[in-house]
């Protein structure tokens, strides 16, 4: 069974700062990786996906994947108070099922 | 963006009763999912559904659970009978495709909080 672990559990960054979220997974055959964001009272919403080793940048968000090290990360540049939310790493080892981490609660302080 | 709706938002029932959770997926999506999240824990996959059939289910998808989508209406999760350990938030999701492409993105509803007394 795929194990997905996230760190830190919670993170506080100042407005304009950089937030770095980490995720490790256990299945070396995993192919597809997603970051989801969940605001209070809502369902998770996909932020970005990454399928190849290296970096993928979308605006202020950069995901990094290293399959050999079983590691994926998300970096948020110029953090805004609206980025405050619960962030989930999700691993899709096959074509259907998402395995979620336990989440990182990000708070961006004005 | 595309929205998945879930009805009701909160359901309280007595142990042993039947409950049906309803999901209105994104209109042109073909693949449907249920996930379960116990308070303070990770969201866990229950089941996925395509073309009228269950494709894959986890060990959490007990015999008391069933899913269906009659005539393209709501995608439902039925639990009969319910147990105390079924108390959780249940999230429905849908996607237009599969695999490692962005069209496989799963869109989630806001969840139904089920409390079994």
PDB file of C-alpha atoms in Angstrom:
ATOM      1  CA  UNK A   1       0.000   0.000   0.000  1.00  0.00           C
ATOM      2  CA  UNK A   2       1.330   3.404  -1.003  1.00  0.00           C
ATOM      3  CA  UNK A   3       2.437   5.562   1.935  1.00  0.00           C
ATOM      4  CA  UNK A   4       2.555   9.317   1.446  1.00  0.00           C
ATOM      5  CA  UNK A   5       4.020  11.526   4.143  1.00  0.00           C
ATOM      6  CA  UNK A   6       4.097  15.302   4.256  1.00  0.00           C
ATOM      7  CA  UNK A   7       6.126  17.764   6.257  1.00  0.00           C
ATOM      8  CA  UNK A   8       5.847  20.056   8.004  1.00  0.00           C
ATOM      9  CA  UNK A   9       2.378  19.584   9.509  1.00  0.00           C
ATOM     10  CA  UNK A  10       1.982  23.319   9.706  1.00  0.00           C
ATOM     11  CA  UNK A  11       3.898  26.264   8.361  1.00  0.00           C
ATOM     12  CA  UNK A  12       3.695  29.978   8.990  1.00  0.00           C
ATOM     13  CA  UNK A  13       5.322  32.376   6.535  1.00  0.00           C
ATOM     14  CA  UNK A  14       5.169  36.167   6.241  1.00  0.00           C
ATOM     15  CA  UNK A  15       3.405  37.765   3.294  1.00  0.00           C
ATOM     16  CA  UNK A  16       5.847  37.917   0.398  1.00  0.00           C
ATOM     17  CA  UNK A  17       7.896  35.030   1.768  1.00  0.00           C
ATOM     18  CA  UNK A  18       8.672  31.598   0.347  1.00  0.00           C
ATOM     19  CA  UNK A  19       6.737  28.537   1.521  1.00  0.00           C
ATOM     20  CA  UNK A  20       8.287  25.099   1.001  1.00  0.00           C
ATOM     21  CA  UNK A  21       6.221  21.948   1.405  1.00  0.00           C
ATOM     22  CA  UNK A  22       7.682  18.439   1.332  1.00  0.00           C
ATOM     23  CA  UNK A  23       6.300  15.037   0.462  1.00  0.00           C
ATOM     24  CA  UNK A  24       7.769  11.533   0.365  1.00  0.00           C
ATOM     25  CA  UNK A  25       6.169   8.419  -1.069  1.00  0.00           C
ATOM     26  CA  UNK A  26       6.918   4.727  -0.794  1.00  0.00           C
ATOM     27  CA  UNK A  27       6.114   3.129  -4.157  1.00  0.00           C
ATOM     28  CA  UNK A  28       9.023   3.424  -6.593  1.00  0.00           C
ATOM     29  CA  UNK A  29       6.673   2.635  -9.453  1.00  0.00           C
ATOM     30  CA  UNK A  30       4.604   5.766  -8.847  1.00  0.00           C
ATOM     31  CA  UNK A  31       4.289   7.839 -11.979  1.00  0.00           C
ATOM     32  CA  UNK A  32       1.988  10.771 -11.393  1.00  0.00           C
ATOM     33  CA  UNK A  33       1.967  13.401  -8.684  1.00  0.00           C
ATOM     34  CA  UNK A  34      -0.444  16.170  -7.798  1.00  0.00           C
ATOM     35  CA  UNK A  35      -0.626  19.006  -5.335  1.00  0.00           C
ATOM     36  CA  UNK A  36      -4.095  19.841  -4.073  1.00  0.00           C
ATOM     37  CA  UNK A  37      -5.173  22.822  -2.020  1.00  0.00           C
ATOM     38  CA  UNK A  38      -8.161  22.879   0.288  1.00  0.00           C
ATOM     39  CA  UNK A  39      -9.726  25.965   1.802  1.00  0.00           C
ATOM     40  CA  UNK A  40     -11.889  25.594   4.881  1.00  0.00           C
ATOM     41  CA  UNK A  41     -15.353  24.212   4.093  1.00  0.00           C
ATOM     42  CA  UNK A  42     -14.455  23.263   0.534  1.00  0.00           C
ATOM     43  CA  UNK A  43     -13.259  20.177  -1.258  1.00  0.00           C
ATOM     44  CA  UNK A  44      -9.636  19.851  -2.408  1.00  0.00           C
ATOM     45  CA  UNK A  45      -8.786  21.570  -5.682  1.00  0.00           C
ATOM     46  CA  UNK A  46      -5.877  20.568  -7.902  1.00  0.00           C
ATOM     47  CA  UNK A  47      -3.115  23.149  -7.885  1.00  0.00           C
ATOM     48  CA  UNK A  48      -0.676  21.498 -10.222  1.00  0.00           C
ATOM     49  CA  UNK A  49       0.594  18.184 -11.458  1.00  0.00           C
ATOM     50  CA  UNK A  50       4.102  16.919 -12.134  1.00  0.00           C
ATOM     51  CA  UNK A  51       4.977  13.747 -13.996  1.00  0.00           C
ATOM     52  CA  UNK A  52       8.672  14.088 -14.906  1.00  0.00           C
ATOM     53  CA  UNK A  53      11.752  14.471 -12.755  1.00  0.00           C
ATOM     54  CA  UNK A  54      12.865  18.054 -12.275  1.00  0.00           C
ATOM     55  CA  UNK A  55      11.032  21.313 -11.777  1.00  0.00           C
ATOM     56  CA  UNK A  56       7.717  22.526 -13.111  1.00  0.00           C
ATOM     57  CA  UNK A  57       6.802  26.181 -12.679  1.00  0.00           C
ATOM     58  CA  UNK A  58       3.331  27.689 -12.874  1.00  0.00           C
ATOM     59  CA  UNK A  59       3.276  31.335 -11.855  1.00  0.00           C
ATOM     60  CA  UNK A  60       4.327  31.631  -8.216  1.00  0.00           C
ATOM     61  CA  UNK A  61       4.219  27.864  -7.726  1.00  0.00           C
ATOM     62  CA  UNK A  62       7.077  25.473  -8.471  1.00  0.00           C
ATOM     63  CA  UNK A  63       6.861  21.716  -8.023  1.00  0.00           C
ATOM     64  CA  UNK A  64       9.948  19.544  -7.875  1.00  0.00           C
ATOM     65  CA  UNK A  65      10.040  15.784  -8.406  1.00  0.00           C
ATOM     66  CA  UNK A  66      12.816  13.303  -7.734  1.00  0.00           C
ATOM     67  CA  UNK A  67      11.462   9.800  -8.283  1.00  0.00           C
ATOM     68  CA  UNK A  68      14.722   8.082  -7.330  1.00  0.00           C
ATOM     69  CA  UNK A  69      14.632   9.806  -3.943  1.00  0.00           C
ATOM     70  CA  UNK A  70      10.873   9.209  -3.611  1.00  0.00           C
ATOM     71  CA  UNK A  71      10.424  12.934  -3.066  1.00  0.00           C
ATOM     72  CA  UNK A  72       8.222  15.696  -4.352  1.00  0.00           C
ATOM     73  CA  UNK A  73       7.984  19.279  -3.122  1.00  0.00           C
ATOM     74  CA  UNK A  74       6.029  22.459  -3.686  1.00  0.00           C
ATOM     75  CA  UNK A  75       7.450  25.949  -3.353  1.00  0.00           C
ATOM     76  CA  UNK A  76       5.280  29.041  -3.232  1.00  0.00           C
ATOM     77  CA  UNK A  77       7.057  32.296  -4.014  1.00  0.00           C
ATOM     78  CA  UNK A  78       5.769  35.684  -2.868  1.00  0.00           C
ATOM     79  CA  UNK A  79       3.190  34.036  -0.584  1.00  0.00           C
ATOM     80  CA  UNK A  80      -0.139  35.827  -0.185  1.00  0.00           C
ATOM     81  CA  UNK A  81      -2.704  35.621   2.650  1.00  0.00           C
ATOM     82  CA  UNK A  82      -5.071  34.000   0.137  1.00  0.00           C
ATOM     83  CA  UNK A  83      -2.583  31.095  -0.118  1.00  0.00           C
ATOM     84  CA  UNK A  84      -3.465  30.163   3.472  1.00  0.00           C
ATOM     85  CA  UNK A  85      -5.011  26.702   3.205  1.00  0.00           C
ATOM     86  CA  UNK A  86      -4.394  22.994   3.676  1.00  0.00           C
ATOM     87  CA  UNK A  87      -2.063  21.571   1.011  1.00  0.00           C
ATOM     88  CA  UNK A  88      -2.109  17.911   0.076  1.00  0.00           C
ATOM     89  CA  UNK A  89       0.409  15.910  -1.865  1.00  0.00           C
ATOM     90  CA  UNK A  90      -1.302  13.150  -3.852  1.00  0.00           C
ATOM     91  CA  UNK A  91       0.378  10.245  -5.609  1.00  0.00           C
ATOM     92  CA  UNK A  92      -1.252   8.319  -8.436  1.00  0.00           C
ATOM     93  CA  UNK A  93       0.634   5.045  -8.877  1.00  0.00           C
ATOM     94  CA  UNK A  94      -1.826   3.729 -11.461  1.00  0.00           C
ATOM     95  CA  UNK A  95      -4.391   5.352 -13.664  1.00  0.00           C
ATOM     96  CA  UNK A  96      -7.116   5.954 -11.164  1.00  0.00           C
ATOM     97  CA  UNK A  97      -6.431   6.114  -7.488  1.00  0.00           C
ATOM     98  CA  UNK A  98      -5.056   9.101  -5.620  1.00  0.00           C
ATOM     99  CA  UNK A  99      -3.152   8.422  -2.404  1.00  0.00           C
ATOM    100  CA  UNK A 100      -3.106  11.520  -0.239  1.00  0.00           C
ATOM    101  CA  UNK A 101      -0.683  12.714   2.394  1.00  0.00           C
ATOM    102  CA  UNK A 102      -1.967  14.065   5.680  1.00  0.00           C
ATOM    103  CA  UNK A 103      -1.528  17.657   4.569  1.00  0.00           C
ATOM    104  CA  UNK A 104       0.410  20.787   5.489  1.00  0.00           C
ATOM    105  CA  UNK A 105      -1.509  23.683   6.955  1.00  0.00           C
ATOM    106  CA  UNK A 106      -0.056  26.881   5.518  1.00  0.00           C
ATOM    107  CA  UNK A 107      -0.703  30.234   7.158  1.00  0.00           C
ATOM    108  CA  UNK A 108       0.525  33.389   5.436  1.00  0.00           C
ATOM    109  CA  UNK A 109       0.600  36.292   7.850  1.00  0.00           C
ATOM    110  CA  UNK A 110       0.045  39.830   6.520  1.00  0.00           C
TER     111      UNK A 110
ATOM    112  CA  UNK B   1     -14.369  26.207 -12.990  1.00  0.00           C
ATOM    113  CA  UNK B   2     -16.095  22.816 -13.080  1.00  0.00           C
ATOM    114  CA  UNK B   3     -18.012  22.055  -9.912  1.00  0.00           C
ATOM    115  CA  UNK B   4     -18.988  18.878  -8.154  1.00  0.00           C
ATOM    116  CA  UNK B   5     -21.962  19.177  -5.822  1.00  0.00           C
ATOM    117  CA  UNK B   6     -22.719  16.960  -2.840  1.00  0.00           C
ATOM    118  CA  UNK B   7     -26.005  16.558  -1.022  1.00  0.00           C
ATOM    119  CA  UNK B   8     -26.507  16.733   1.925  1.00  0.00           C
ATOM    120  CA  UNK B   9     -23.632  18.654   3.480  1.00  0.00           C
ATOM    121  CA  UNK B  10     -24.240  17.000   6.822  1.00  0.00           C
ATOM    122  CA  UNK B  11     -26.162  13.853   7.783  1.00  0.00           C
ATOM    123  CA  UNK B  12     -26.767  12.480  11.250  1.00  0.00           C
ATOM    124  CA  UNK B  13     -28.189   8.971  11.604  1.00  0.00           C
ATOM    125  CA  UNK B  14     -28.453   6.189  14.119  1.00  0.00           C
ATOM    126  CA  UNK B  15     -26.195   3.173  13.875  1.00  0.00           C
ATOM    127  CA  UNK B  16     -27.762   0.399  11.817  1.00  0.00           C
ATOM    128  CA  UNK B  17     -29.774   2.715   9.589  1.00  0.00           C
ATOM    129  CA  UNK B  18     -29.221   3.130   5.877  1.00  0.00           C
ATOM    130  CA  UNK B  19     -27.783   6.318   4.416  1.00  0.00           C
ATOM    131  CA  UNK B  20     -27.378   7.515   0.837  1.00  0.00           C
ATOM    132  CA  UNK B  21     -24.871  10.192  -0.037  1.00  0.00           C
ATOM    133  CA  UNK B  22     -25.485  12.007  -3.301  1.00  0.00           C
ATOM    134  CA  UNK B  23     -23.010  13.484  -5.730  1.00  0.00           C
ATOM    135  CA  UNK B  24     -23.682  15.598  -8.810  1.00  0.00           C
ATOM    136  CA  UNK B  25     -20.454  15.265 -10.847  1.00  0.00           C
ATOM    137  CA  UNK B  26     -19.142  17.593 -13.538  1.00  0.00           C
ATOM    138  CA  UNK B  27     -21.509  17.190 -16.491  1.00  0.00           C
ATOM    139  CA  UNK B  28     -19.212  15.686 -19.132  1.00  0.00           C
ATOM    140  CA  UNK B  29     -17.108  13.572 -16.802  1.00  0.00           C
ATOM    141  CA  UNK B  30     -17.065   9.814 -17.116  1.00  0.00           C
ATOM    142  CA  UNK B  31     -15.123   8.620 -14.065  1.00  0.00           C
ATOM    143  CA  UNK B  32     -16.400   8.937 -10.534  1.00  0.00           C
ATOM    144  CA  UNK B  33     -14.781   8.411  -7.145  1.00  0.00           C
ATOM    145  CA  UNK B  34     -15.531   8.344  -3.447  1.00  0.00           C
ATOM    146  CA  UNK B  35     -12.956   9.161  -0.781  1.00  0.00           C
ATOM    147  CA  UNK B  36     -13.296   9.020   3.013  1.00  0.00           C
ATOM    148  CA  UNK B  37     -11.651  11.322   5.522  1.00  0.00           C
ATOM    149  CA  UNK B  38     -11.850  10.687   9.233  1.00  0.00           C
ATOM    150  CA  UNK B  39     -11.288  13.871  11.251  1.00  0.00           C
ATOM    151  CA  UNK B  40      -7.593  14.648  11.546  1.00  0.00           C
ATOM    152  CA  UNK B  41      -6.544  11.836   9.222  1.00  0.00           C
ATOM    153  CA  UNK B  42      -5.635  11.453   5.576  1.00  0.00           C
ATOM    154  CA  UNK B  43      -8.220  11.291   2.838  1.00  0.00           C
ATOM    155  CA  UNK B  44      -8.433   7.675   1.662  1.00  0.00           C
ATOM    156  CA  UNK B  45      -9.710   6.183  -1.573  1.00  0.00           C
ATOM    157  CA  UNK B  46     -12.859   4.080  -1.368  1.00  0.00           C
ATOM    158  CA  UNK B  47     -13.988   3.265  -4.888  1.00  0.00           C
ATOM    159  CA  UNK B  48     -14.054   4.405  -8.486  1.00  0.00           C
ATOM    160  CA  UNK B  49     -16.773   3.869 -11.067  1.00  0.00           C
ATOM    161  CA  UNK B  50     -16.992   3.977 -14.843  1.00  0.00           C
ATOM    162  CA  UNK B  51     -19.566   2.949 -17.404  1.00  0.00           C
ATOM    163  CA  UNK B  52     -21.914   1.633 -14.765  1.00  0.00           C
ATOM    164  CA  UNK B  53     -19.333  -0.519 -13.020  1.00  0.00           C
ATOM    165  CA  UNK B  54     -16.946  -0.435 -10.094  1.00  0.00           C
ATOM    166  CA  UNK B  55     -13.410  -0.389 -11.515  1.00  0.00           C
ATOM    167  CA  UNK B  56     -11.412  -0.549  -8.328  1.00  0.00           C
ATOM    168  CA  UNK B  57     -12.153  -0.533  -4.603  1.00  0.00           C
ATOM    169  CA  UNK B  58     -10.067  -0.389  -1.462  1.00  0.00           C
ATOM    170  CA  UNK B  59     -10.302  -2.507   1.669  1.00  0.00           C
ATOM    171  CA  UNK B  60     -12.260   0.368   3.246  1.00  0.00           C
ATOM    172  CA  UNK B  61     -15.105  -0.311   0.799  1.00  0.00           C
ATOM    173  CA  UNK B  62     -16.899  -2.819   2.984  1.00  0.00           C
ATOM    174  CA  UNK B  63     -19.682  -5.157   1.875  1.00  0.00           C
ATOM    175  CA  UNK B  64     -22.163  -2.714   3.416  1.00  0.00           C
ATOM    176  CA  UNK B  65     -21.165  -0.102   0.849  1.00  0.00           C
ATOM    177  CA  UNK B  66     -22.544   0.192  -2.661  1.00  0.00           C
ATOM    178  CA  UNK B  67     -22.362   2.747  -5.463  1.00  0.00           C
ATOM    179  CA  UNK B  68     -24.468   3.449  -8.500  1.00  0.00           C
ATOM    180  CA  UNK B  69     -25.410   6.112 -10.990  1.00  0.00           C
ATOM    181  CA  UNK B  70     -28.852   5.267 -12.307  1.00  0.00           C
ATOM    182  CA  UNK B  71     -29.675   6.854 -15.689  1.00  0.00           C
ATOM    183  CA  UNK B  72     -26.948   9.480 -15.497  1.00  0.00           C
ATOM    184  CA  UNK B  73     -28.406  11.099 -12.414  1.00  0.00           C
ATOM    185  CA  UNK B  74     -26.640  11.412  -9.074  1.00  0.00           C
ATOM    186  CA  UNK B  75     -23.650   9.212  -8.342  1.00  0.00           C
ATOM    187  CA  UNK B  76     -24.547   7.712  -4.973  1.00  0.00           C
ATOM    188  CA  UNK B  77     -22.792   5.994  -2.103  1.00  0.00           C
ATOM    189  CA  UNK B  78     -25.109   3.875  -0.004  1.00  0.00           C
ATOM    190  CA  UNK B  79     -24.162   2.412   3.360  1.00  0.00           C
ATOM    191  CA  UNK B  80     -26.478  -0.255   4.751  1.00  0.00           C
ATOM    192  CA  UNK B  81     -26.299  -0.824   7.664  1.00  0.00           C
ATOM    193  CA  UNK B  82     -24.159   1.986   9.052  1.00  0.00           C
ATOM    194  CA  UNK B  83     -21.610   1.496  11.847  1.00  0.00           C
ATOM    195  CA  UNK B  84     -20.008   3.946  14.255  1.00  0.00           C
ATOM    196  CA  UNK B  85     -16.708   3.781  12.350  1.00  0.00           C
ATOM    197  CA  UNK B  86     -18.452   5.085   9.230  1.00  0.00           C
ATOM    198  CA  UNK B  87     -18.518   8.565  10.780  1.00  0.00           C
ATOM    199  CA  UNK B  88     -16.329  10.688   8.500  1.00  0.00           C
ATOM    200  CA  UNK B  89     -16.416  13.240   5.717  1.00  0.00           C
ATOM    201  CA  UNK B  90     -17.079  11.613   2.364  1.00  0.00           C
ATOM    202  CA  UNK B  91     -15.769  13.353  -0.732  1.00  0.00           C
ATOM    203  CA  UNK B  92     -17.000  12.676  -4.223  1.00  0.00           C
ATOM    204  CA  UNK B  93     -14.779  13.386  -7.218  1.00  0.00           C
ATOM    205  CA  UNK B  94     -15.060  13.110 -10.980  1.00  0.00           C
ATOM    206  CA  UNK B  95     -12.674  13.234 -13.922  1.00  0.00           C
ATOM    207  CA  UNK B  96     -12.965  13.236 -17.706  1.00  0.00           C
ATOM    208  CA  UNK B  97     -10.124  10.814 -18.222  1.00  0.00           C
ATOM    209  CA  UNK B  98      -7.482   8.630 -16.706  1.00  0.00           C
ATOM    210  CA  UNK B  99      -3.764   8.451 -16.451  1.00  0.00           C
ATOM    211  CA  UNK B 100      -0.904  10.818 -16.218  1.00  0.00           C
ATOM    212  CA  UNK B 101      -2.363  13.739 -18.034  1.00  0.00           C
ATOM    213  CA  UNK B 102      -4.004  16.893 -16.825  1.00  0.00           C
ATOM    214  CA  UNK B 103      -7.342  15.759 -18.190  1.00  0.00           C
ATOM    215  CA  UNK B 104      -7.184  13.093 -15.505  1.00  0.00           C
ATOM    216  CA  UNK B 105      -7.506  15.798 -12.853  1.00  0.00           C
ATOM    217  CA  UNK B 106     -10.034  14.765 -10.272  1.00  0.00           C
ATOM    218  CA  UNK B 107     -12.471  17.519  -9.295  1.00  0.00           C
ATOM    219  CA  UNK B 108     -13.769  17.222  -5.746  1.00  0.00           C
ATOM    220  CA  UNK B 109     -17.021  18.207  -4.125  1.00  0.00           C
ATOM    221  CA  UNK B 110     -17.195  19.973  -0.735  1.00  0.00           C
ATOM    222  CA  UNK B 111     -17.888  16.736   1.110  1.00  0.00           C
ATOM    223  CA  UNK B 112     -20.720  15.271   3.177  1.00  0.00           C
ATOM    224  CA  UNK B 113     -20.095  15.019   6.893  1.00  0.00           C
ATOM    225  CA  UNK B 114     -21.674  11.785   8.119  1.00  0.00           C
ATOM    226  CA  UNK B 115     -22.227  11.314  11.837  1.00  0.00           C
ATOM    227  CA  UNK B 116     -23.351   7.879  13.016  1.00  0.00           C
ATOM    228  CA  UNK B 117     -24.683   7.829  16.570  1.00  0.00           C
TER     229      UNK B 117
END
